[in-house]
Tab-separated table of C-alpha atoms in Angstrom:
chain	number	residue	atom	x	y	z
U	11	MET	CA	-1.697	49.104	-3.794
U	12	ALA	CA	-4.036	46.451	-2.436
U	13	TYR	CA	-7.677	46.512	-3.492
U	14	ASP	CA	-10.605	45.065	-1.616
U	15	ILE	CA	-10.942	42.209	-4.095
U	16	ARG	CA	-13.013	39.259	-2.926
U	17	VAL	CA	-11.812	35.843	-4.040
U	18	LYS	CA	-13.743	32.601	-4.397
U	19	ILE	CA	-11.877	29.301	-4.495
U	20	CYS	CA	-14.312	26.874	-6.111
U	21	GLY	CA	-14.357	23.106	-6.392
U	22	ILE	CA	-12.741	22.401	-3.049
U	23	THR	CA	-12.566	18.674	-2.383
U	24	ASP	CA	-10.508	18.254	0.798
U	25	ALA	CA	-9.659	19.897	4.100
U	26	ALA	CA	-6.178	20.934	2.968
U	27	ALA	CA	-7.590	22.986	0.087
U	28	ARG	CA	-10.287	24.462	2.306
U	29	ASP	CA	-7.736	25.516	4.892
U	30	ALA	CA	-5.393	26.892	2.239
U	31	ALA	CA	-8.214	29.007	0.795
U	32	VAL	CA	-9.245	30.337	4.199
U	33	GLY	CA	-5.644	30.934	5.222
U	34	ALA	CA	-4.894	32.856	2.039
U	35	GLY	CA	-7.808	35.210	2.648
U	36	ALA	CA	-10.522	33.900	0.325
U	37	SER	CA	-13.978	35.366	0.935
U	38	TYR	CA	-15.833	32.372	-0.496
U	39	VAL	CA	-15.226	28.628	-0.735
U	40	GLY	CA	-17.169	26.639	-3.307
U	41	PHE	CA	-18.311	23.025	-3.213
U	42	ALA	CA	-19.442	21.330	-6.413
U	43	PHE	CA	-22.442	19.004	-6.585
U	44	PHE	CA	-22.352	17.747	-10.157
U	45	PRO	CA	-21.530	14.059	-10.703
U	46	LYS	CA	-19.709	14.632	-14.008
U	47	SER	CA	-17.224	16.982	-12.344
U	48	PRO	CA	-13.877	15.782	-10.931
U	49	ARG	CA	-14.690	18.122	-8.032
U	50	HIS	CA	-18.060	16.534	-7.214
U	51	LEU	CA	-18.711	15.937	-3.519
U	52	THR	CA	-21.104	13.696	-1.658
U	53	HIS	CA	-23.316	15.451	0.856
U	54	GLU	CA	-21.411	13.757	3.669
U	55	ALA	CA	-18.017	14.930	2.441
U	56	ALA	CA	-19.292	18.441	1.827
U	57	ARG	CA	-20.870	18.645	5.271
U	58	ALA	CA	-17.569	17.747	6.936
U	59	LEU	CA	-15.745	20.373	4.894
U	60	ALA	CA	-18.387	23.044	5.415
U	61	LEU	CA	-18.409	22.593	9.176
U	62	GLY	CA	-14.714	23.509	9.200
U	63	VAL	CA	-15.191	26.847	7.416
U	64	PRO	CA	-14.868	29.758	9.859
U	65	PRO	CA	-17.511	32.474	10.194
U	66	GLY	CA	-17.052	35.273	7.689
U	67	VAL	CA	-16.160	32.974	4.798
U	68	ALA	CA	-19.183	32.201	2.631
U	69	LYS	CA	-19.906	28.565	1.756
U	70	VAL	CA	-21.221	28.289	-1.796
U	71	ALA	CA	-22.863	25.206	-3.324
U	72	LEU	CA	-22.478	24.861	-7.093
U	73	VAL	CA	-25.365	22.966	-8.676
U	74	VAL	CA	-26.339	22.358	-12.299
U	75	ASN	CA	-30.036	22.303	-13.231
U	76	ALA	CA	-30.885	20.861	-9.807
U	77	ASP	CA	-34.536	20.076	-9.174
U	78	ASP	CA	-36.369	20.871	-5.945
U	79	ALA	CA	-35.768	17.432	-4.458
U	80	ALA	CA	-32.035	17.664	-5.075
U	81	LEU	CA	-31.852	21.119	-3.528
U	82	ASP	CA	-33.889	20.052	-0.509
U	83	ALA	CA	-31.639	17.045	0.097
U	84	LEU	CA	-28.477	19.120	-0.291
U	85	LEU	CA	-29.569	21.849	2.088
U	86	ALA	CA	-30.835	19.359	4.650
U	87	ALA	CA	-27.371	17.826	4.790
U	88	VAL	CA	-24.890	20.653	4.204
U	89	PRO	CA	-24.742	24.083	5.898
U	90	ILE	CA	-24.578	26.438	2.912
U	91	ASP	CA	-24.688	30.249	2.690
U	92	MET	CA	-25.278	30.710	-1.041
U	93	LEU	CA	-26.351	28.690	-4.065
U	94	GLN	CA	-24.526	28.983	-7.394
U	95	LEU	CA	-26.741	27.926	-10.295
U	96	HIS	CA	-24.390	26.887	-13.069
U	97	GLY	CA	-26.713	25.268	-15.585
U	98	ALA	CA	-29.383	26.438	-18.005
U	99	GLU	CA	-31.614	27.839	-15.260
U	100	THR	CA	-33.972	30.583	-16.428
U	101	PRO	CA	-34.563	33.819	-14.510
U	102	ALA	CA	-37.907	32.337	-13.412
U	103	ARG	CA	-36.094	29.315	-11.984
U	104	VAL	CA	-33.647	31.577	-10.169
U	105	SER	CA	-36.600	33.298	-8.518
U	106	GLU	CA	-38.148	29.941	-7.599
U	107	VAL	CA	-34.933	28.714	-5.996
U	108	LYS	CA	-34.551	31.917	-3.986
U	109	ALA	CA	-38.133	31.674	-2.733
U	110	ARG	CA	-37.907	27.971	-1.935
U	111	THR	CA	-34.561	27.977	-0.135
U	112	GLY	CA	-34.415	31.447	1.373
U	113	LEU	CA	-30.765	31.607	0.328
U	114	PRO	CA	-29.009	34.146	-1.879
U	115	VAL	CA	-28.481	32.864	-5.398
U	116	MET	CA	-25.543	33.506	-7.702
U	117	LYS	CA	-26.332	32.768	-11.351
U	118	ALA	CA	-23.523	31.780	-13.693
U	119	VAL	CA	-23.787	33.077	-17.248
U	120	GLY	CA	-21.357	31.939	-19.913
U	121	LEU	CA	-19.984	34.464	-22.405
U	122	ALA	CA	-18.502	33.829	-25.827
U	123	ASP	CA	-19.523	36.982	-27.697
U	124	GLU	CA	-21.811	40.030	-27.464
U	125	ALA	CA	-24.900	37.923	-28.178
U	126	ASP	CA	-24.516	36.408	-24.698
U	127	LEU	CA	-24.607	39.745	-22.848
U	128	PRO	CA	-28.428	40.168	-22.661
U	129	ALA	CA	-28.682	37.052	-20.495
U	130	LEU	CA	-26.591	38.802	-17.854
U	131	ALA	CA	-28.994	41.724	-17.762
U	132	GLU	CA	-31.998	39.405	-17.494
U	133	HIS	CA	-30.532	37.376	-14.651
U	134	ALA	CA	-29.394	40.541	-12.871
U	135	LYS	CA	-33.077	41.367	-12.329
U	136	VAL	CA	-33.580	38.319	-10.100
U	137	ALA	CA	-30.230	36.907	-8.930
U	138	ASP	CA	-28.391	38.214	-5.867
U	139	GLN	CA	-25.065	37.968	-7.703
U	140	LEU	CA	-23.825	37.134	-11.200
U	141	LEU	CA	-20.933	34.869	-12.099
U	142	VAL	CA	-19.584	36.011	-15.456
U	143	ASP	CA	-17.897	32.913	-16.868
U	144	ALA	CA	-16.552	31.632	-20.166
U	145	LYS	CA	-19.139	29.748	-22.198
U	146	PRO	CA	-18.156	26.056	-22.377
U	147	PRO	CA	-17.293	24.690	-25.807
U	148	LYS	CA	-20.037	22.793	-27.622
U	149	GLY	CA	-20.304	19.241	-26.317
U	150	ALA	CA	-18.344	19.986	-23.126
U	151	GLU	CA	-19.139	17.734	-20.171
U	152	LEU	CA	-18.738	20.562	-17.660
U	153	PRO	CA	-20.541	23.931	-17.608
U	154	GLY	CA	-17.507	25.504	-15.925
U	155	GLY	CA	-14.097	24.663	-14.524
U	156	ASN	CA	-12.747	24.098	-18.019
U	157	GLY	CA	-9.839	26.506	-17.670
U	158	LEU	CA	-11.137	28.662	-20.526
U	159	ALA	CA	-11.183	32.460	-20.597
U	160	PHE	CA	-13.415	34.706	-22.684
U	161	ASP	CA	-12.456	38.052	-24.221
U	162	TRP	CA	-12.495	40.257	-21.125
U	163	ARG	CA	-12.997	43.350	-23.289
U	164	LEU	CA	-16.599	42.160	-23.770
U	165	ILE	CA	-17.467	43.376	-20.281
U	166	ALA	CA	-14.976	46.230	-19.866
U	167	GLY	CA	-16.862	49.106	-18.283
U	168	ARG	CA	-20.127	47.167	-18.063
U	169	ARG	CA	-21.969	47.095	-14.752
U	170	TRP	CA	-25.072	45.383	-13.442
U	171	PRO	CA	-27.377	46.253	-10.537
U	172	VAL	CA	-26.066	43.352	-8.440
U	173	PRO	CA	-22.549	42.304	-7.419
U	174	TRP	CA	-20.752	40.182	-9.989
U	175	MET	CA	-17.807	37.851	-10.052
U	176	LEU	CA	-15.378	37.158	-12.902
U	177	ALA	CA	-14.563	33.532	-13.713
U	178	GLY	CA	-13.129	31.467	-16.535
U	179	GLY	CA	-9.503	30.625	-17.142
U	180	LEU	CA	-8.129	32.750	-14.309
U	181	THR	CA	-4.690	31.873	-12.912
U	182	PRO	CA	-2.174	33.481	-10.553
U	183	ALA	CA	-0.417	34.808	-13.680
U	184	ASN	CA	-3.374	36.553	-15.334
U	185	VAL	CA	-5.824	37.495	-12.584
U	186	ALA	CA	-4.371	40.955	-11.969
U	187	GLU	CA	-4.660	41.774	-15.679
U	188	ALA	CA	-8.206	40.405	-15.784
U	189	ILE	CA	-9.192	42.658	-12.896
U	190	ARG	CA	-7.543	45.650	-14.572
U	191	LEU	CA	-9.351	45.073	-17.881
U	192	THR	CA	-12.800	44.308	-16.484
U	193	GLY	CA	-13.009	46.295	-13.270
U	194	ALA	CA	-14.033	43.122	-11.438
U	195	ARG	CA	-14.123	43.366	-7.658
U	196	GLN	CA	-14.726	39.637	-7.215
U	197	VAL	CA	-12.945	36.741	-8.923
U	198	ASP	CA	-13.516	32.995	-8.969
U	199	VAL	CA	-10.967	30.258	-9.649
U	200	SER	CA	-11.048	26.476	-9.768
U	201	SER	CA	-8.794	24.772	-12.314
U	202	GLY	CA	-6.339	27.687	-12.266
U	203	VAL	CA	-5.047	26.673	-8.824
U	204	GLU	CA	-4.907	22.920	-9.447
U	205	THR	CA	-2.123	20.476	-10.263
U	206	ALA	CA	-4.665	18.005	-11.696
U	207	PRO	CA	-8.465	18.131	-12.093
U	208	GLY	CA	-9.899	18.434	-8.598
U	209	VAL	CA	-6.491	18.618	-6.887
U	210	LYS	CA	-5.924	22.079	-5.427
U	211	ASP	CA	-2.422	23.360	-4.644
U	212	ALA	CA	-1.914	25.478	-1.523
U	213	ASP	CA	0.912	27.531	-3.046
U	214	ARG	CA	-1.126	28.314	-6.162
U	215	ILE	CA	-4.113	29.306	-4.013
U	216	ALA	CA	-1.934	31.680	-1.989
U	217	ALA	CA	-0.371	33.124	-5.148
U	218	PHE	CA	-3.775	33.627	-6.755
U	219	VAL	CA	-5.264	35.450	-3.776
U	220	ALA	CA	-2.156	37.615	-3.420
U	221	ALA	CA	-2.176	38.522	-7.119
U	222	ALA	CA	-5.912	39.278	-7.069
U	223	LYS	CA	-5.578	41.555	-4.068
U	224	GLY	CA	-2.604	43.357	-5.578
U	225	GLY	CA	-0.110	41.966	-3.072
């Protein structure tokens, strides 16, 4: 039985990965703007990739604690449909970014244990979507894309007043189980479909989307 599961392929760095994601049936493609990431894109590279995304597939820009000037420069250069705030942004900052840009905002919240759950509820009051991710280990360079999962039972049966997306350590092998345990209707993958950091694999992308959708 196939479910209407929406898949986001994040950290796309080249046209082959973009086309593989679109061809496999992804609902979102994500571009990372964070210099420490192996998936970081220049505005010029991202613009070229974004212009090749067909209508109906959402183009998401991942940023980390970006200030107004950085957001303005990004959006002046790259046609984006949604912003993913993946840093330590507060709910107030989420509201500011929404008001300033006029774009929907997805806020990433990292989970390690139950103490992290209240942040999801707070951000759900202002964000358009939530990205429920694994909390990075202390001292990690990257806020996400580390290939780490959290205990999915933490959010089993939990719901928020906005759409949410499951992320963190998902692969073609475990995504169906993750969906079953959490009830997620949206899933996000980056490192789980790569052969090396930042290098997406078309076969893994296709396998991930098929597994997520129950194919």
